[in-house]
PDB file of C-alpha atoms in Angstrom:
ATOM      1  CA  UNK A  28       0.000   0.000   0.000  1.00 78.00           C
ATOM      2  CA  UNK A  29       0.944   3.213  -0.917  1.00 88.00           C
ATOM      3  CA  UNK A  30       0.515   6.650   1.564  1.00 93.00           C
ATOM      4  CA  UNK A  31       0.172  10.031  -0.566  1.00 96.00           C
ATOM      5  CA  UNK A  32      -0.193  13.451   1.502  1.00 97.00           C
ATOM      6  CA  UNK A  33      -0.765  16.495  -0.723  1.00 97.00           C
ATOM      7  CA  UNK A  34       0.644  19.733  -0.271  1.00 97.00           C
ATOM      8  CA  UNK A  35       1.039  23.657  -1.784  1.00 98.00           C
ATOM      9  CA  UNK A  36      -2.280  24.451  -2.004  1.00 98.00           C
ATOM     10  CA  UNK A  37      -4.022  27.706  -0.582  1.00 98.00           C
ATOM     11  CA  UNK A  38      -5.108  31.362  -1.899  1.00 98.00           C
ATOM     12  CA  UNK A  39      -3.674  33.024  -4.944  1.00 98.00           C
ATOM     13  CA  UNK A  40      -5.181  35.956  -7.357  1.00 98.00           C
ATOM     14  CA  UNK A  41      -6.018  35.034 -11.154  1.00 98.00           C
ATOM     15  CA  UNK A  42      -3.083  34.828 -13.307  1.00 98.00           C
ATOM     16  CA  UNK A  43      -0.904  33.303 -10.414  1.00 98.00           C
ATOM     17  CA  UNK A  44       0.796  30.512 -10.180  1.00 98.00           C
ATOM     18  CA  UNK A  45       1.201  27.691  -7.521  1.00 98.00           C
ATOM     19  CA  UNK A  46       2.990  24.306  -6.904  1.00 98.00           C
ATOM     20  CA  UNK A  47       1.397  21.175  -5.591  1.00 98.00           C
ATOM     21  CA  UNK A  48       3.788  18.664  -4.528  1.00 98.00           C
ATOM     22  CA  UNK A  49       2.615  14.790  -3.643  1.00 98.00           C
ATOM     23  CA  UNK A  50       4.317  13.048  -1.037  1.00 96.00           C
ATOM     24  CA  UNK A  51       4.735   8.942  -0.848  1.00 94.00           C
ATOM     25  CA  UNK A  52       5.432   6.940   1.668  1.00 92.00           C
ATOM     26  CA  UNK A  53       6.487   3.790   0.354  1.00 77.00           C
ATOM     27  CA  UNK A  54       9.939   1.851  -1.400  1.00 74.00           C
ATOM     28  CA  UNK A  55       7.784   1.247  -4.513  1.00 84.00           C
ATOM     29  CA  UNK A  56       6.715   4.539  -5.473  1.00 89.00           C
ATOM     30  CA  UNK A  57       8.151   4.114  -9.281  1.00 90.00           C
ATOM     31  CA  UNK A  58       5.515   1.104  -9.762  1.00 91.00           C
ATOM     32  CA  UNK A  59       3.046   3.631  -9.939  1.00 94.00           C
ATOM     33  CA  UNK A  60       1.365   5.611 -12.666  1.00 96.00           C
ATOM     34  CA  UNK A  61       0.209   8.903 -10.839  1.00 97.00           C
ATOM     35  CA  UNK A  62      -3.042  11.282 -11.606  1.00 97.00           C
ATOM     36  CA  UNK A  63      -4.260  14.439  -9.897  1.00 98.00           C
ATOM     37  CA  UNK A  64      -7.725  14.935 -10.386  1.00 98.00           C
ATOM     38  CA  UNK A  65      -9.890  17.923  -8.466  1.00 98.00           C
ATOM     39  CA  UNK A  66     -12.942  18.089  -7.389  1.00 98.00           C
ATOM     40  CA  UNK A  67     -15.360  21.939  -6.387  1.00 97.00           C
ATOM     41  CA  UNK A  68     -18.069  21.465  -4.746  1.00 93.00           C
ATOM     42  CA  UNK A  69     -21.300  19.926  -5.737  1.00 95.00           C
ATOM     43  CA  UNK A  70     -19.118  18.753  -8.950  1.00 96.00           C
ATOM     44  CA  UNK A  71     -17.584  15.194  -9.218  1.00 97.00           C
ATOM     45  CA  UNK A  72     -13.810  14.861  -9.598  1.00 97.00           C
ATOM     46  CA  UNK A  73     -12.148  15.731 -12.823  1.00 97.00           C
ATOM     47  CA  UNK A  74      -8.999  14.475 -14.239  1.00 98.00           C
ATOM     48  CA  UNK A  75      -6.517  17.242 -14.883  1.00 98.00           C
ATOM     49  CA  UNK A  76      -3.187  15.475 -15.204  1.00 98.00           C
ATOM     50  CA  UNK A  77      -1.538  11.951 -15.116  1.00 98.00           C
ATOM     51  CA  UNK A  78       2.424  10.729 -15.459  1.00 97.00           C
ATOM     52  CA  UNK A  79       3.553   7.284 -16.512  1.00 96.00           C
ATOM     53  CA  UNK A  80       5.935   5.239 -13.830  1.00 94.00           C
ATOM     54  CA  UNK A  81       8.711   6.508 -15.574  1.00 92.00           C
ATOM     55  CA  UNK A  82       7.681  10.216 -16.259  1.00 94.00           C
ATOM     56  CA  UNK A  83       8.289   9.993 -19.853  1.00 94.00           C
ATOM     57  CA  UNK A  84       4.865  10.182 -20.782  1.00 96.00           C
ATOM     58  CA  UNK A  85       2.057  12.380 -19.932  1.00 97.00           C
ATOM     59  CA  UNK A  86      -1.515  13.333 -20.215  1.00 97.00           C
ATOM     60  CA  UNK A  87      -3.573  16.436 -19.915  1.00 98.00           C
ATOM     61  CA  UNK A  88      -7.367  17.664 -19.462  1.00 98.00           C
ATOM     62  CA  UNK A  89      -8.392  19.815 -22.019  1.00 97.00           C
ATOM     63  CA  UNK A  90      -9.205  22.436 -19.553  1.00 97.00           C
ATOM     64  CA  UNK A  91      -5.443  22.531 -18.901  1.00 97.00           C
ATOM     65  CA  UNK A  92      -4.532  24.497 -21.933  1.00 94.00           C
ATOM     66  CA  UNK A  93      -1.330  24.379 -22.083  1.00 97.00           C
ATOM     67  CA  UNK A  94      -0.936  25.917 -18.207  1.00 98.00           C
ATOM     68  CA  UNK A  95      -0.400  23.109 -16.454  1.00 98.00           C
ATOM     69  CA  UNK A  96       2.945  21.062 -15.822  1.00 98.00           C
ATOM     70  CA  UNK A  97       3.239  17.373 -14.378  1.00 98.00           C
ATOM     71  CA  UNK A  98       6.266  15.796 -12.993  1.00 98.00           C
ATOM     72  CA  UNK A  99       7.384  12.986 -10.764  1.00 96.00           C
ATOM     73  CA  UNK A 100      10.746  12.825  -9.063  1.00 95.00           C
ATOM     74  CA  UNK A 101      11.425   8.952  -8.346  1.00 91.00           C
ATOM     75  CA  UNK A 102      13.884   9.116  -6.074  1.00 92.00           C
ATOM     76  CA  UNK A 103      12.105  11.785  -3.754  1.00 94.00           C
ATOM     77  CA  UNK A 104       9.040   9.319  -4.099  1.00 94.00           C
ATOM     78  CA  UNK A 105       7.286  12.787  -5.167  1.00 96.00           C
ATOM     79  CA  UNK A 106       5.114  14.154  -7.725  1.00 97.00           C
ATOM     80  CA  UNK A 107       4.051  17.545  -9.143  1.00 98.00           C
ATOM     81  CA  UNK A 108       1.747  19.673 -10.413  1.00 98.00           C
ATOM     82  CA  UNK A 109       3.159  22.936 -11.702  1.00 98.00           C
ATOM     83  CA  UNK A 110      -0.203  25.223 -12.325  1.00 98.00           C
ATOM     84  CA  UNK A 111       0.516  28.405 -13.667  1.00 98.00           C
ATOM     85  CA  UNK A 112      -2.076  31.262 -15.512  1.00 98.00           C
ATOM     86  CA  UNK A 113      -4.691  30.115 -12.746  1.00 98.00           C
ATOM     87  CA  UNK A 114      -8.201  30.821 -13.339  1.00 98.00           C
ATOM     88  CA  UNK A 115     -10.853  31.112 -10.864  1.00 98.00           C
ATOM     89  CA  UNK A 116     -12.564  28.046 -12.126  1.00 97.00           C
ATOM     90  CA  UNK A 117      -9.458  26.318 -11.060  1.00 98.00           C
ATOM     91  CA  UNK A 118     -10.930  26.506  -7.525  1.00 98.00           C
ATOM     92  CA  UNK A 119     -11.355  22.862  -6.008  1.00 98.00           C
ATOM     93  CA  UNK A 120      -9.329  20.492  -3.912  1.00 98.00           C
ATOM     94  CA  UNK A 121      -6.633  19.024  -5.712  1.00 98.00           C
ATOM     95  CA  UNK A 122      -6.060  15.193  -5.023  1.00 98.00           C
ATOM     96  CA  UNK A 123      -3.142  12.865  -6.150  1.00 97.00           C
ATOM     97  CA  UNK A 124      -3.852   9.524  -7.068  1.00 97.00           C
ATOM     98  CA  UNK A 125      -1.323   6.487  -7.497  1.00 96.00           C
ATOM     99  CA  UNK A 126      -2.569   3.456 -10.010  1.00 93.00           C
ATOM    100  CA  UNK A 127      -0.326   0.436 -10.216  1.00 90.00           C
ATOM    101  CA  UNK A 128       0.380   0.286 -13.828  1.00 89.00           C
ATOM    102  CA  UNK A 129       2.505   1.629 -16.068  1.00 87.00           C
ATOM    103  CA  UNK A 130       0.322   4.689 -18.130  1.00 88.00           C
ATOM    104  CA  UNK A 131      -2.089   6.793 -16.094  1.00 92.00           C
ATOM    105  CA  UNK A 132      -5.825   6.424 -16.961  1.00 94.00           C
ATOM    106  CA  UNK A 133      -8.190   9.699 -16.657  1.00 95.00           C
ATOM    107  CA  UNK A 134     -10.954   7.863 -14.520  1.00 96.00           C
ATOM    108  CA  UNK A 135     -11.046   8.218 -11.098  1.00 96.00           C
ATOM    109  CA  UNK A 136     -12.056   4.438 -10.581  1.00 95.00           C
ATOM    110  CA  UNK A 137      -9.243   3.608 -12.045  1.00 95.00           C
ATOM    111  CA  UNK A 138      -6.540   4.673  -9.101  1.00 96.00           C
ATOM    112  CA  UNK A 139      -6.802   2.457  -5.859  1.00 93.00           C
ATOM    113  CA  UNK A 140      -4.866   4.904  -3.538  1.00 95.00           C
ATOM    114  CA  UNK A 141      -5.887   8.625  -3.044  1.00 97.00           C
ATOM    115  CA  UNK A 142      -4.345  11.671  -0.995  1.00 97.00           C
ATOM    116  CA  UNK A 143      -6.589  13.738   1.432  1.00 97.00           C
ATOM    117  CA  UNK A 144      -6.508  17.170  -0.845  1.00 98.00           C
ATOM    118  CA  UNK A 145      -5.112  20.007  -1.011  1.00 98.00           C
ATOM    119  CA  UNK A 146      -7.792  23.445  -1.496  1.00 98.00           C
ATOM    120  CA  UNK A 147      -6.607  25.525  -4.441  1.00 98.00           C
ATOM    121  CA  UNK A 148      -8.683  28.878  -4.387  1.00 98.00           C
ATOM    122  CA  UNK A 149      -8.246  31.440  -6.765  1.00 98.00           C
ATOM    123  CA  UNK A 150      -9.375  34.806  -7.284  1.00 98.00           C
ATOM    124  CA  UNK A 151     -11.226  36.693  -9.094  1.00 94.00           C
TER     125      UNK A 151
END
């Protein structure tokens, strides 16, 4: 089993930028595919981003537009969301997500293990 705490999130004006970093506990973090999803309220979680085990290859909402950056460090059993150009509909809790397979898939019923959230809220 895999642990993942979220982190980064809180309040930032539109056109700002933050970093959410994803924290696991675990020696097998690399056998994961990894997803961040989000999720306002009243609406059901949304895929925004996923990275394969290795990092090579990754996947985007369309919502994401180009602002948006994934990454994984393996060896800091980490992985990232760089959000940049924020909107105000960006505002939800952010989750990670770890899948035990090689590509990420953009379902949420697809990932067994899930953070507890991080609140993004942006500004109008």
């Amino acid at each position: 089993q895999v642990q993942l705490v979220e982190s980064g999130g809180g309040l930032v004006q539109a056109g700002g930028s933050l970093r959410l970093s994803c924290a696991a506990a675990g020696r097998t973090f690399s056998s994961y595919a990894m997803g961040w999803f989000r999720q306002a309220p009243g609406k059901e979680r949304e895929f925004v981003a996923g990275i394969s085990r290795s990092g090579v290859s990754t996947d985007y909402a369309d919502f994401v537009e180009g602002r948006f950056t994934i990454s994984r460090d393996n060896a800091k059993n980490t992985v990232y969301l760089q959000m940049n150009s924020l909107k105000p509909e960006d505002t939800a809790v952010y989750y990670c997500a770890a899948d035990f397979t090689f590509v990420p898939g953009r379902a949420p019923y697809e990932y067994k293990y899930w953070g507890q959230g991080t609140q993004v809220t942006v500004s109008s």
